Tab-separated table of C-alpha atoms in Angstrom:
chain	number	residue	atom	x	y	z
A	31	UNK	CA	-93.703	90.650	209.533
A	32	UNK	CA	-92.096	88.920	207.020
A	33	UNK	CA	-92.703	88.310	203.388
A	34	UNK	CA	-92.050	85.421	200.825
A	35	UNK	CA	-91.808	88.015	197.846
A	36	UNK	CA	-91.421	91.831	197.000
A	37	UNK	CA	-94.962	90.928	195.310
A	38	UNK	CA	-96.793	90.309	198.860
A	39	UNK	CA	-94.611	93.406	200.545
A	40	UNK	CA	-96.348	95.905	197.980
A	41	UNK	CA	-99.600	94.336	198.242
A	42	UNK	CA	-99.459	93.994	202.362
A	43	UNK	CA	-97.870	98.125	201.949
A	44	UNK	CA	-100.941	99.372	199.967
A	45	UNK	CA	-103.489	97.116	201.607
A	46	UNK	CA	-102.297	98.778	204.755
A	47	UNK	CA	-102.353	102.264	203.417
A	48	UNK	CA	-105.407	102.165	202.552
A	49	UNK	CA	-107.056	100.871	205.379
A	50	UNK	CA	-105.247	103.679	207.282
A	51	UNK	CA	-106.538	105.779	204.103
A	52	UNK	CA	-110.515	104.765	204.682
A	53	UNK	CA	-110.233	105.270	208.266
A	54	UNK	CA	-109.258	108.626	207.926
A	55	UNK	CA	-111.933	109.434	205.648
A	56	UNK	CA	-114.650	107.945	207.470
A	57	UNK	CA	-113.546	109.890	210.804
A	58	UNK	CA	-113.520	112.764	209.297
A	59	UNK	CA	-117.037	112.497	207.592
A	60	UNK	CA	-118.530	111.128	210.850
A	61	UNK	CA	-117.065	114.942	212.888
A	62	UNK	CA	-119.802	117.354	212.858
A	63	UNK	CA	-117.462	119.807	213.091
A	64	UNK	CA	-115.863	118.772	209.551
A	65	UNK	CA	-118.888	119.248	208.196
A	66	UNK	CA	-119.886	122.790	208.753
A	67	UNK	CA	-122.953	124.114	207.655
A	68	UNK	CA	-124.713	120.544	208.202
A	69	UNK	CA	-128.245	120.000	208.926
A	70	UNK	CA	-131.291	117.779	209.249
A	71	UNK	CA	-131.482	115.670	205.602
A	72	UNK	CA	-135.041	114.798	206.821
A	73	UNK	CA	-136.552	119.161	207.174
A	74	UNK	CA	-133.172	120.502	206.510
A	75	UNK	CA	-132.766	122.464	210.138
A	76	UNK	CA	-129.508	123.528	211.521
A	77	UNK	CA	-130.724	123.039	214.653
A	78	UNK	CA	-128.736	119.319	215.008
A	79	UNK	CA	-126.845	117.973	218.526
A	80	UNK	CA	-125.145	114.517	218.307
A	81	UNK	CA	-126.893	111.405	219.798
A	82	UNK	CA	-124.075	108.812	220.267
A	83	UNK	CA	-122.766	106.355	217.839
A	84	UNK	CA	-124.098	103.172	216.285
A	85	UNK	CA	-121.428	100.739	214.651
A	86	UNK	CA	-119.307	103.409	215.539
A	87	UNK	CA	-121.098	106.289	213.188
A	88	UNK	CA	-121.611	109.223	214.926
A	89	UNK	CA	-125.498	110.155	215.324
A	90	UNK	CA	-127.189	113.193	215.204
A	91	UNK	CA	-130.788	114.186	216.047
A	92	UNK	CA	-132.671	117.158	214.787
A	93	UNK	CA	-134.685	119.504	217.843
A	94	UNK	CA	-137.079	120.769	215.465
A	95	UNK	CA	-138.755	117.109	213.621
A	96	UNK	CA	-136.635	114.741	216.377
A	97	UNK	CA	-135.617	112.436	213.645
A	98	UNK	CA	-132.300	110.694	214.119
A	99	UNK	CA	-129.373	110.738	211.140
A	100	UNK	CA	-125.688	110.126	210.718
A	101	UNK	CA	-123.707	112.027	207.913
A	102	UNK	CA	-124.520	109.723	205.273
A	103	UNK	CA	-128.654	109.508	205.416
A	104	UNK	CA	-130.248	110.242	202.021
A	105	UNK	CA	-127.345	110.289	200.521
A	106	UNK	CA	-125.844	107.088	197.617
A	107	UNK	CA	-124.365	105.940	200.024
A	108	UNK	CA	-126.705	105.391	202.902
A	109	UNK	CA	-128.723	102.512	201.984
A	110	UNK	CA	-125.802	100.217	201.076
A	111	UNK	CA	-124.640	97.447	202.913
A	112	UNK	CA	-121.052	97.745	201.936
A	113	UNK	CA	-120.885	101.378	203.314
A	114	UNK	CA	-117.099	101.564	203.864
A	115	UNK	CA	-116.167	100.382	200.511
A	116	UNK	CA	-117.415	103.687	198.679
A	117	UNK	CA	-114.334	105.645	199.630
A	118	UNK	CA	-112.128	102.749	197.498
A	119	UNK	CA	-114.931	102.897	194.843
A	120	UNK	CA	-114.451	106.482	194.246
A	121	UNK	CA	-110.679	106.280	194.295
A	122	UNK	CA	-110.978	103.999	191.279
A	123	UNK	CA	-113.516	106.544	189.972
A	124	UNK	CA	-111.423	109.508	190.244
A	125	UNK	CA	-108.603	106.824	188.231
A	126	UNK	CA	-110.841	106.031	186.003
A	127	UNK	CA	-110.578	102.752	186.269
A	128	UNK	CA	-113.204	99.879	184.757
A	129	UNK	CA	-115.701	97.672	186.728
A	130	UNK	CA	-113.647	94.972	185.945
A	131	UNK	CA	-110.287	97.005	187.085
A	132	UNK	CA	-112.393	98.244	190.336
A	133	UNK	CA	-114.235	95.064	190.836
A	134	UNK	CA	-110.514	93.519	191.360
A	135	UNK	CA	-109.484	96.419	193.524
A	136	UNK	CA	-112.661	96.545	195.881
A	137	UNK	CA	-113.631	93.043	196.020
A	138	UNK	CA	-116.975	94.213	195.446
A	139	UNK	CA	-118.545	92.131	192.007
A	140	UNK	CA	-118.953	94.523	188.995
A	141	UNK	CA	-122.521	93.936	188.555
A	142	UNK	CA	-122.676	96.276	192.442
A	143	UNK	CA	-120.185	98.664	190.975
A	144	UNK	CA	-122.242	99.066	188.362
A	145	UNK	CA	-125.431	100.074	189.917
A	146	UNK	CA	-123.710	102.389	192.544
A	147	UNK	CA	-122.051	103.615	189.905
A	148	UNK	CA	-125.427	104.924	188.259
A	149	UNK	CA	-127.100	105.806	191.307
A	150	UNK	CA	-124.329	108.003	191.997
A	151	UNK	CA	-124.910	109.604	189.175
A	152	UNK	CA	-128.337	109.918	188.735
A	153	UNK	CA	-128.135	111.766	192.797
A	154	UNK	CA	-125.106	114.148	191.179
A	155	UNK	CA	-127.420	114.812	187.914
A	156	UNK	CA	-130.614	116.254	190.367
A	157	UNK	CA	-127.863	118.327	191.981
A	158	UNK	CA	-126.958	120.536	189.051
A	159	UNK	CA	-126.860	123.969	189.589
A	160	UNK	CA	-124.543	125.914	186.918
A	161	UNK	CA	-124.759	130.115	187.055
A	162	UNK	CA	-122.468	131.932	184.475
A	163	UNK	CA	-120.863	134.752	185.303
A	164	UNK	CA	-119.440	137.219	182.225
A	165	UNK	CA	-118.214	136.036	178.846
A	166	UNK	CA	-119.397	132.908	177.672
A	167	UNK	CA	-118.140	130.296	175.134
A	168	UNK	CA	-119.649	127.135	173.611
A	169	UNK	CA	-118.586	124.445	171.330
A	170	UNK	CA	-119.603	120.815	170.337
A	171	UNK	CA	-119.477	117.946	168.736
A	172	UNK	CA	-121.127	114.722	167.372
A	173	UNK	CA	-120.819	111.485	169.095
A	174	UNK	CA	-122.181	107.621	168.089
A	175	UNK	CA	-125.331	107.118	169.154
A	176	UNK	CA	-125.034	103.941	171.508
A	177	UNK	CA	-127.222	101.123	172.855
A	178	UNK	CA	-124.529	99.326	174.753
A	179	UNK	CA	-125.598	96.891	177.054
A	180	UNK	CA	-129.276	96.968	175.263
A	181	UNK	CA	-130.401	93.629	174.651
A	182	UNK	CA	-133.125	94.266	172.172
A	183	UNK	CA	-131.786	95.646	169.431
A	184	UNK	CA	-133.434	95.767	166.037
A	185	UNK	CA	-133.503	97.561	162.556
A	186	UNK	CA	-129.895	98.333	162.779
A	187	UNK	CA	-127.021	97.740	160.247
A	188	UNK	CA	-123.615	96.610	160.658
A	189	UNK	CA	-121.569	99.483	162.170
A	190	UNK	CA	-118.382	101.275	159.699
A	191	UNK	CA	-115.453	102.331	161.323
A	192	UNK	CA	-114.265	105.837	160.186
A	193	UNK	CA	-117.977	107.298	160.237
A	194	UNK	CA	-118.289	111.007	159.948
A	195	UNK	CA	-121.081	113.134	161.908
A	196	UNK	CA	-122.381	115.739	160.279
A	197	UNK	CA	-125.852	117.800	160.693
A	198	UNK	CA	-128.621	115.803	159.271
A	199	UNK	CA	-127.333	112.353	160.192
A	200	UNK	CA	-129.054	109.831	162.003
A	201	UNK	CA	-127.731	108.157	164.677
A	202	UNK	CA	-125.407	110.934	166.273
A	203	UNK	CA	-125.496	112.623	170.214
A	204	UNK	CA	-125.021	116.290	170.383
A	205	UNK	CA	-122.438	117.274	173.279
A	206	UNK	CA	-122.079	120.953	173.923
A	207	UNK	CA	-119.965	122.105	175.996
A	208	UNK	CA	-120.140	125.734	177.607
A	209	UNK	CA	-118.159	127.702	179.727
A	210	UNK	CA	-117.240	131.001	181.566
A	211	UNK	CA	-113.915	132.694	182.389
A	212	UNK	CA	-114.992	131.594	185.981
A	213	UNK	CA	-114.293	128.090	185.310
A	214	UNK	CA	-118.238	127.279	185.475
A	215	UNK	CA	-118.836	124.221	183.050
A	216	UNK	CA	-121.990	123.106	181.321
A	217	UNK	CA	-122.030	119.605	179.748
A	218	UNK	CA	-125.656	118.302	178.052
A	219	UNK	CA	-126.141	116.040	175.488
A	220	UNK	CA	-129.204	115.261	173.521
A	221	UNK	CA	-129.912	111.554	171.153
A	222	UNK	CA	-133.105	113.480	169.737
A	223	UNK	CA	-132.911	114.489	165.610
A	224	UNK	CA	-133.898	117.903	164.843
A	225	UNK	CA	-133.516	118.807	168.947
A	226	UNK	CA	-130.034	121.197	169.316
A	227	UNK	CA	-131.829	124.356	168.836
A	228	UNK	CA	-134.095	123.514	171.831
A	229	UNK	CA	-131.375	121.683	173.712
A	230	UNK	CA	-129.210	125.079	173.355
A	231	UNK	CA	-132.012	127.290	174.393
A	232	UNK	CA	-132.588	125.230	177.623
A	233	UNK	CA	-129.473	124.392	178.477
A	234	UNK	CA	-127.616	127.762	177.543
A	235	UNK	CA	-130.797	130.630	177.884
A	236	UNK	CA	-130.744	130.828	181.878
A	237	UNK	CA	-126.844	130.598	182.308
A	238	UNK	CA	-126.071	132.925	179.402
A	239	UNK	CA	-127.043	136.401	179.774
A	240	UNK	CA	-127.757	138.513	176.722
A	241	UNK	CA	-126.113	141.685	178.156
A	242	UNK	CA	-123.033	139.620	178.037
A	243	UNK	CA	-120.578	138.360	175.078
A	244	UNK	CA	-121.026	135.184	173.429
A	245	UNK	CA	-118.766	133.550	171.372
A	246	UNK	CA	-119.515	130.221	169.927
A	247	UNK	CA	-118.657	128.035	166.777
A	248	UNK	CA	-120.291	128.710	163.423
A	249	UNK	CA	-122.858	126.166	163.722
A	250	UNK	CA	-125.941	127.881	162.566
A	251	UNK	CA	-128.087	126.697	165.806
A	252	UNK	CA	-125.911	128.927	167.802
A	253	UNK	CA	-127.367	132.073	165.731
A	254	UNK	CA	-131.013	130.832	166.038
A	255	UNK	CA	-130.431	130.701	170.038
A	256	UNK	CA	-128.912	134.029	170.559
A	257	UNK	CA	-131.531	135.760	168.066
A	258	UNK	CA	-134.188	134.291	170.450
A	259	UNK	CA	-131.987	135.104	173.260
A	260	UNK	CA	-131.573	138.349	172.299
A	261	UNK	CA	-128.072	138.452	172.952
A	262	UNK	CA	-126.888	141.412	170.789
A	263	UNK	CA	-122.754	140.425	171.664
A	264	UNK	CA	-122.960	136.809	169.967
A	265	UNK	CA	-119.693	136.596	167.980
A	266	UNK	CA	-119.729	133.337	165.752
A	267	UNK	CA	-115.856	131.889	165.727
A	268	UNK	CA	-114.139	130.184	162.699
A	269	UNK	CA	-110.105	130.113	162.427
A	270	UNK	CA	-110.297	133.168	159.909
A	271	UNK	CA	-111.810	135.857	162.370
A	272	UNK	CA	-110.652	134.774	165.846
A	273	UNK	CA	-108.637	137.240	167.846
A	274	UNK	CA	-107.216	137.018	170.989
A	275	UNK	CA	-110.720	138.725	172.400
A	276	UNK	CA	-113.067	136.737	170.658
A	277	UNK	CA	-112.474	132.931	170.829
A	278	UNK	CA	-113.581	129.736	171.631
A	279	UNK	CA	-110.294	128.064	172.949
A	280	UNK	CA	-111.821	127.458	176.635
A	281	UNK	CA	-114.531	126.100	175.051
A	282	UNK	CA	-112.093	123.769	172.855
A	283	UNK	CA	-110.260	122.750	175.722
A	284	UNK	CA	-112.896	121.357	178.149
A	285	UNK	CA	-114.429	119.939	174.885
A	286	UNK	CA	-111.053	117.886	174.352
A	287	UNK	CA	-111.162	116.897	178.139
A	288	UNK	CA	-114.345	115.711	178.247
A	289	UNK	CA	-113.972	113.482	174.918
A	290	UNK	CA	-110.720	112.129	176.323
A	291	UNK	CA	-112.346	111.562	179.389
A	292	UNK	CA	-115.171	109.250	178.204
A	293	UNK	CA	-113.189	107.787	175.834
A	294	UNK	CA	-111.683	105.290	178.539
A	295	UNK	CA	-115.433	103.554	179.086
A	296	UNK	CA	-114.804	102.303	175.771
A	297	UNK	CA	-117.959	103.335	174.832
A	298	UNK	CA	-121.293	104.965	176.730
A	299	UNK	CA	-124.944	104.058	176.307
A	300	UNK	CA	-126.389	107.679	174.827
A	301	UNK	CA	-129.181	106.923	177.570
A	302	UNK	CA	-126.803	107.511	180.126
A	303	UNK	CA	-124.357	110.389	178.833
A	304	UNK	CA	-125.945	113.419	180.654
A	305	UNK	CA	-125.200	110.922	183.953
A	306	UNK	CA	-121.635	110.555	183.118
A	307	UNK	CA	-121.408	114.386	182.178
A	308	UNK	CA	-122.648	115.185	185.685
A	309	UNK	CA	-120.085	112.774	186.890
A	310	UNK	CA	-117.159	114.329	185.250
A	311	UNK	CA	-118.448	117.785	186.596
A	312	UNK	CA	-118.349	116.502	189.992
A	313	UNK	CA	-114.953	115.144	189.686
A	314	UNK	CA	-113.354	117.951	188.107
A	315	UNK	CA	-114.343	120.223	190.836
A	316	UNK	CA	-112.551	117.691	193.361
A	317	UNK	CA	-109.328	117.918	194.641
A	318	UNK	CA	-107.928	114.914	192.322
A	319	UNK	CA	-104.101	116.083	192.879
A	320	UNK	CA	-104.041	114.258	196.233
A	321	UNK	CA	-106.434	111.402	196.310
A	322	UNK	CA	-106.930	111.313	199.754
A	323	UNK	CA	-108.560	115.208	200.226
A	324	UNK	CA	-110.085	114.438	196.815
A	325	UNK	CA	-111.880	111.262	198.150
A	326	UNK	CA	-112.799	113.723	201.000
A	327	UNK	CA	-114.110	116.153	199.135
A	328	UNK	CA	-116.323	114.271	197.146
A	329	UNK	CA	-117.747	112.277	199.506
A	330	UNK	CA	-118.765	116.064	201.556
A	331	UNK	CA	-120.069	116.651	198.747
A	332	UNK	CA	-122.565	113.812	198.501
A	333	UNK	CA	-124.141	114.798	201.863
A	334	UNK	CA	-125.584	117.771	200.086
A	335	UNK	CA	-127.260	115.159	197.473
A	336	UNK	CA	-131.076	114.115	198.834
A	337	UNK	CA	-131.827	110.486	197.250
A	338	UNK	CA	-133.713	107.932	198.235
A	339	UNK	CA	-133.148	105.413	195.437
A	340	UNK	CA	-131.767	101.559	196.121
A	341	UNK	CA	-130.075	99.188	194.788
A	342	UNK	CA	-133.275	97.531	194.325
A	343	UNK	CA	-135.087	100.900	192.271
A	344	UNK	CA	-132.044	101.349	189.790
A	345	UNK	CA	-132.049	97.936	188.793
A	346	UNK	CA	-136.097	98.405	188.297
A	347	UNK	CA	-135.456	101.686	186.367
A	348	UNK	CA	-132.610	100.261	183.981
A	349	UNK	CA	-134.919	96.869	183.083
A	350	UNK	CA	-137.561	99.217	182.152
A	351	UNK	CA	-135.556	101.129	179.974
């Protein structure tokens, strides 16, 4: 074939690679023997035999409820009618690319990115399941609170540039950020004033165990939650008493990824933070080195989510808030 300009050979060359791309994906996810340890989304048996194909899915039927399924039912994905876009949508997830970027890349309009976008995370958010294992460290920090995209805003002044969060502000998000020397991660974030000590002890007081060390900043919440705790090993960090057995540089580090990471929304409706959090857990567990297998990985991953949500139910939940 040939081509007027270099322009249409690179956009013919990627167009084809990732149809070949998609098509790899989607066999793979539609092989029951890819995906091991599947089983019935409907009463969750393993006893599952395919039952041919339908628009060239691969079936399955369950012997113990005889309900029918294919590898995507009850899953973000399954009631969409642009199924085979999601792999592309995720690549420009896992690029971190805008609605408008994606929207130009998919050819799906932003307004639909937008609303798969949150009912992907909402179905990753019910799926959290974080167990620490050993040592643990925590850290945080103060973000602006947000209403982006809110179109009833009142009682608010002008915003300053330059603001600085401290405790006993208004208008600030906690973010904590916790983590084990098993690379376990625990992202929360709370909009409510006076809330941290409670949003440590339920985040933190059934991953943390109190027979274990726990090193955190000097933030005086930390103290109140391991006194209740009764962790006996908490070890409050500053740069004047850390050693190279007590710190909170893990802690720092994920901290620094996770601020640099939602940094390039260019700004995050506090509503909606603990969604993206759950997000960014999700991707950083996925192979994002090769974006093929990472693709792959995430979208195996979504079989194991159990939504029922639509397009239709988002929207709902989103005017209501």
């Amino acid at each position: 074939m040939k081509h007027k300009s270099l322009y249409d050979f690179i956009t013919f060359y990627k167009f084809s690679v990732t149809v070949v791309l998609l098509k790899n994906i989607l066999n793979k996810l539609n092989n029951k023997g890819f995906n091991e340890n599947m089983c019935c989304p409907h009463c969750k048996s393993d006893n599952i035999i395919k039952n041919g194909k339908y628009k060239r899915k691969q079936r399955f039927i369950c012997k113990d409820c005889d309900k029918n399924f294919n590898s995507l039912t009850n899953t973000p994905i399954s009631m969409s009618h642009m199924a085979d876009k999601w792999p592309l949508f995720i690549e420009c997830l896992i690029k971190g690319l805008s609605l408008r970027a994606s929207e130009a890349e998919i050819g799906v309009t932003y307004v639909t990115l937008f609303y798969w976008r949150h009912k992907l995370m909402r179905a990753l958010k019910s799926t959290e399941n974080n167990s620490f294992a050993g040592a643990a460290e925590a850290d945080d920090t103060f973000l602006a609170y947000s209403e982006k995209g809110s179109r009833k805003i009142s009682g608010r002044e002008p915003k300053k540039s330059g603001n600085k969060y401290c405790l006993g502000e208004d208008n600030k998000v906690l973010l904590l950020v916790a983590v084990d020397h098993r690379d376990h991660l625990l992202l929360k974030a709370s909009a409510s004033k006076n809330s941290y000590v409670s949003l440590i002890y339920e985040s933190l007081g059934g991953v943390v165990s109190s027979n274990e060390v726990f090193c955190s900043n000097y933030n005086t919440f930390y103290k109140h939650f391991a006194n209740l705790k009764g962790i006996k090993q908490h070890f409050r960090v500053s740069p004047y008493n850390r050693t190279e057995e007590k710190n909170i540089d893990l802690a720092y580090r994920s901290r620094r990824a996770v601020e640099t990471w939602l940094y390039r929304f260019r700004g995050i409706a506090s509503k909606y933070l603990n969604n993206y959090l759950s997000l960014y857990n999700c991707l950083r567990k996925s192979n994002l080195d090769k974006t093929e297998i990472g693709i792959t990985n995430f979208m195996k991953a979504l079989r194991y989510v159990n939504i029922k949500e639509s397009y239709a139910s988002i929207r709902a939940l989103n005017l209501a808030h």
